[in-house]
PDB file of C-alpha atoms in Angstrom:
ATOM      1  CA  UNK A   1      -2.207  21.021   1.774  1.00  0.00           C
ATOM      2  CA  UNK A   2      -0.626  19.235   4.968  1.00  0.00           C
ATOM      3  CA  UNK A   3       2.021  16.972   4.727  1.00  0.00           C
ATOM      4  CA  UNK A   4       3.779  15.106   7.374  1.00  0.00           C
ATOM      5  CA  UNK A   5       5.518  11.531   7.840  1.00  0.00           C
ATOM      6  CA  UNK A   6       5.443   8.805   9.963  1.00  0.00           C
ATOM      7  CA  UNK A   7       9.341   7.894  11.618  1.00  0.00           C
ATOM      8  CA  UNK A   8      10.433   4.767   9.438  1.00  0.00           C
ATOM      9  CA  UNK A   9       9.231   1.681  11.112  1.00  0.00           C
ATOM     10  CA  UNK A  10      11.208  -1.131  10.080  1.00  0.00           C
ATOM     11  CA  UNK A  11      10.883  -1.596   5.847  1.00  0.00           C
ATOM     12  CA  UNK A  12       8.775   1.464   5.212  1.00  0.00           C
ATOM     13  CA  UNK A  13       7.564   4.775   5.647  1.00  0.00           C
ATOM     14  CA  UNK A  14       4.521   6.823   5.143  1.00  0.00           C
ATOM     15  CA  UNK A  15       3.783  10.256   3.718  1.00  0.00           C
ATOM     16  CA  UNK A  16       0.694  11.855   4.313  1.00  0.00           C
ATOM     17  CA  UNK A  17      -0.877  14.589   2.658  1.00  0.00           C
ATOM     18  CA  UNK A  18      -4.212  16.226   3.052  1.00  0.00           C
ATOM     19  CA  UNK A  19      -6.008  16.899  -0.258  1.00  0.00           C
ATOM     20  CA  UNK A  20      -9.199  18.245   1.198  1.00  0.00           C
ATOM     21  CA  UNK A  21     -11.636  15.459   0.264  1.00  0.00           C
ATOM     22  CA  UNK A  22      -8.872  12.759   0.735  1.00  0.00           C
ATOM     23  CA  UNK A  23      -6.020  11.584   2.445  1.00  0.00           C
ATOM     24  CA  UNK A  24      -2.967  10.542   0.410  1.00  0.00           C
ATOM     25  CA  UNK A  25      -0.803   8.352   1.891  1.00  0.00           C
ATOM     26  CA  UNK A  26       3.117   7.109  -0.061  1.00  0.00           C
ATOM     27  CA  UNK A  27       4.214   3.968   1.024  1.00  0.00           C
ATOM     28  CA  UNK A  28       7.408   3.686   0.274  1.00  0.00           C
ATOM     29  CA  UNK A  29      10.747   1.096   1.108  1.00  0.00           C
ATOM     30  CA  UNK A  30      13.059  -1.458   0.523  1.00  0.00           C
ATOM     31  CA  UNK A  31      11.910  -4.820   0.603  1.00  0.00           C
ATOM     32  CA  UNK A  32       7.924  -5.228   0.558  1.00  0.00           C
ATOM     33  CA  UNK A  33       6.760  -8.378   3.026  1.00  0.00           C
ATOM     34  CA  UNK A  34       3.139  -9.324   4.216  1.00  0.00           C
ATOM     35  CA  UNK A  35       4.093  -8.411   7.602  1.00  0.00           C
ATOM     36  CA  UNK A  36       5.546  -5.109   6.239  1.00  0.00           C
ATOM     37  CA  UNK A  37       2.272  -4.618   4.121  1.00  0.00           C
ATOM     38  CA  UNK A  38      -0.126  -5.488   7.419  1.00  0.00           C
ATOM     39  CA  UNK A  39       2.172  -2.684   9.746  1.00  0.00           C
ATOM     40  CA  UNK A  40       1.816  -0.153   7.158  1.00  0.00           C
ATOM     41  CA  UNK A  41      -2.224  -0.349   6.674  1.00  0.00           C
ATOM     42  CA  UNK A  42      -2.549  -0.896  10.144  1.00  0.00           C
ATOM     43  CA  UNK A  43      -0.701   2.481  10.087  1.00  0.00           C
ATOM     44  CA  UNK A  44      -2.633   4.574   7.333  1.00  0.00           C
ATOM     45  CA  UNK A  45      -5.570   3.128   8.999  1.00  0.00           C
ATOM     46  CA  UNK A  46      -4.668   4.867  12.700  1.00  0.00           C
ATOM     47  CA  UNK A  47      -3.870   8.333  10.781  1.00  0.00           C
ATOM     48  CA  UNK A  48      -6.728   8.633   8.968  1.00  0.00           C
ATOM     49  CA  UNK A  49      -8.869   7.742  11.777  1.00  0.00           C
ATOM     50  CA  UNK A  50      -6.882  10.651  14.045  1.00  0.00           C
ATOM     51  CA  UNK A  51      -7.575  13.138  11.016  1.00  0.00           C
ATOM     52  CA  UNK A  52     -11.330  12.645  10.368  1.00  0.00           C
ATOM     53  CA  UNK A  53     -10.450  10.814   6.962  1.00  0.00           C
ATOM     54  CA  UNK A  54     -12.637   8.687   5.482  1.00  0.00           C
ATOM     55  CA  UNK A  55     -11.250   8.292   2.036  1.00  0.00           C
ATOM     56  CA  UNK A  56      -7.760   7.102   1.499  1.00  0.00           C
ATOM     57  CA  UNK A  57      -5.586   6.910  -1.646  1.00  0.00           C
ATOM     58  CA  UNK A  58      -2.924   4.772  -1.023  1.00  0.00           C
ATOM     59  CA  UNK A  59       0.140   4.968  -3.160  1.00  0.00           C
ATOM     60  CA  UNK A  60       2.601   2.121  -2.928  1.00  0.00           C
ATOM     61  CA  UNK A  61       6.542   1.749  -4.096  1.00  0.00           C
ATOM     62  CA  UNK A  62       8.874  -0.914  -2.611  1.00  0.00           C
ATOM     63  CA  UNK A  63      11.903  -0.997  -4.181  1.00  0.00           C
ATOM     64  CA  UNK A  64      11.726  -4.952  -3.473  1.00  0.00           C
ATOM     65  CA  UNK A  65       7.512  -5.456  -3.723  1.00  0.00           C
ATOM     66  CA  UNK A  66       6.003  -8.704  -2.064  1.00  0.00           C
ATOM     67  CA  UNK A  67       5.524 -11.690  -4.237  1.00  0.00           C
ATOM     68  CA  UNK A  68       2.223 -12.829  -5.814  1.00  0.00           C
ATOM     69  CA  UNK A  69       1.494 -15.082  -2.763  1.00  0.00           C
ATOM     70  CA  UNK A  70       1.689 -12.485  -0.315  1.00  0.00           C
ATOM     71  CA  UNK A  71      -0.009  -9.895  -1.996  1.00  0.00           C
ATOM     72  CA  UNK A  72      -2.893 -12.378  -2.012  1.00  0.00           C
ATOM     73  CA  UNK A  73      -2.359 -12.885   1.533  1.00  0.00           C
ATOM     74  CA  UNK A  74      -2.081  -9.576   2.458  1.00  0.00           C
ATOM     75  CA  UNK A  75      -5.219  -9.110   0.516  1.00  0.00           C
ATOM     76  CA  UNK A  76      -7.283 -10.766   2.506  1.00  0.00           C
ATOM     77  CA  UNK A  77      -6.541  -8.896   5.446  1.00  0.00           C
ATOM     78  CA  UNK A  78      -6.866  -5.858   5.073  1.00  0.00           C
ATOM     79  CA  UNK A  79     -11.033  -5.358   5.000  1.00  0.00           C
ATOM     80  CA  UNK A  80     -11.067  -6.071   8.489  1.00  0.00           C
ATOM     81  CA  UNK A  81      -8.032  -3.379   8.934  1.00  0.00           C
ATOM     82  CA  UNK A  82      -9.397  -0.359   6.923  1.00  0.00           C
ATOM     83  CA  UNK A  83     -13.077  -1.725   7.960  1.00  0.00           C
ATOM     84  CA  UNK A  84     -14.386   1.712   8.253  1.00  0.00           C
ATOM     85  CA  UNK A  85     -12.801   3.448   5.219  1.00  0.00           C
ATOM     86  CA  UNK A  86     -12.971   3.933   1.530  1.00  0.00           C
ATOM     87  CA  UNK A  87      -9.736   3.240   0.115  1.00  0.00           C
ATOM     88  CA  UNK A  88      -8.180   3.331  -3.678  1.00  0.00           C
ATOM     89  CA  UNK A  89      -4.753   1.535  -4.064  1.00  0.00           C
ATOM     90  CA  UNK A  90      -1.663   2.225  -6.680  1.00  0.00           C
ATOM     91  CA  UNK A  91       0.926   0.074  -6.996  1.00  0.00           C
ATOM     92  CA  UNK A  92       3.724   2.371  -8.556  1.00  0.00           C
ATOM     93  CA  UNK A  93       5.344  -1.134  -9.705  1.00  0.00           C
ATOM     94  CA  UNK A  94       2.010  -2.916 -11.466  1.00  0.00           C
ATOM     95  CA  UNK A  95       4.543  -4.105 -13.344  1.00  0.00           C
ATOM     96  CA  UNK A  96       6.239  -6.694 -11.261  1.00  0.00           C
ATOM     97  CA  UNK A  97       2.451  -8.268 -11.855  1.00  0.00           C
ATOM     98  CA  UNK A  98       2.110  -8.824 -15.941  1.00  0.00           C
ATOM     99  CA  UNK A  99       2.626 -12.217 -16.951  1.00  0.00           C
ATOM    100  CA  UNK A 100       3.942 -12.682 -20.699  1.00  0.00           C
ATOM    101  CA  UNK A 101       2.012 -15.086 -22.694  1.00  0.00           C
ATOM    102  CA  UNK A 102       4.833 -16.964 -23.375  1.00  0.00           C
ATOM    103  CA  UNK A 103       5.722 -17.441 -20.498  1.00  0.00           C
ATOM    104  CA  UNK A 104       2.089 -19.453 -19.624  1.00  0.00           C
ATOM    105  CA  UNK A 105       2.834 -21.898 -22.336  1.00  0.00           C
ATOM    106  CA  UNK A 106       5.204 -25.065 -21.289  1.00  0.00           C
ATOM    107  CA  UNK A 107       7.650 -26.080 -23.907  1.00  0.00           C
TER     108      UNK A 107
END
């Protein structure tokens, strides 16, 4: 198993690690942005093209993750980055994502 990182480039960095049939790659940082989200695909995207990779498990932790909005943005985006690649995607804070039901109903 191979592991290397990529220098920090502004709000993130990226681990990779070579599990044979995949490529892993942690995300991780302080504050999560859309154009934080679109340099770091736009970078898992370049290394896994320079290793031969075609699939891609992408495991994500911000310490501060994007908001709703811009994960939707992002979202849309990012077939045409990773156009050639099969991808799965972990957000290690799903959590920031659940909506109560209480908090749906208006008082």
């Amino acid at each position: 198993m191979t592991t290397t990182s990529t220098p920090p480039v502004s709000a993130f960095e990226v681990t990779y690690e070579d599990r044979g049939s995949y490529l892993r790659a942690h995300v991780s940082g302080t504050v999560d942005s859309v154009a934080t989200s679109l340099a770091y695909w736009r970078a898992i995207h370049e290394e896994a093209i320079r290793r031969g990779a075609k699939h891609v498990l992408v495991v994500e932790s911000f310490q501060t993750p994007a908001s709703l909005m811009e994960v939707f943005e992002v979202a849309g985006q990012i077939p045409s980055i990773i156009r050639d690649l099969v991808v799965a995607f972990v957000d290690e804070r799903f959590e920031q994502f659940l909506v109560r039901q209480e908090d749906l109903v208006d008082e």
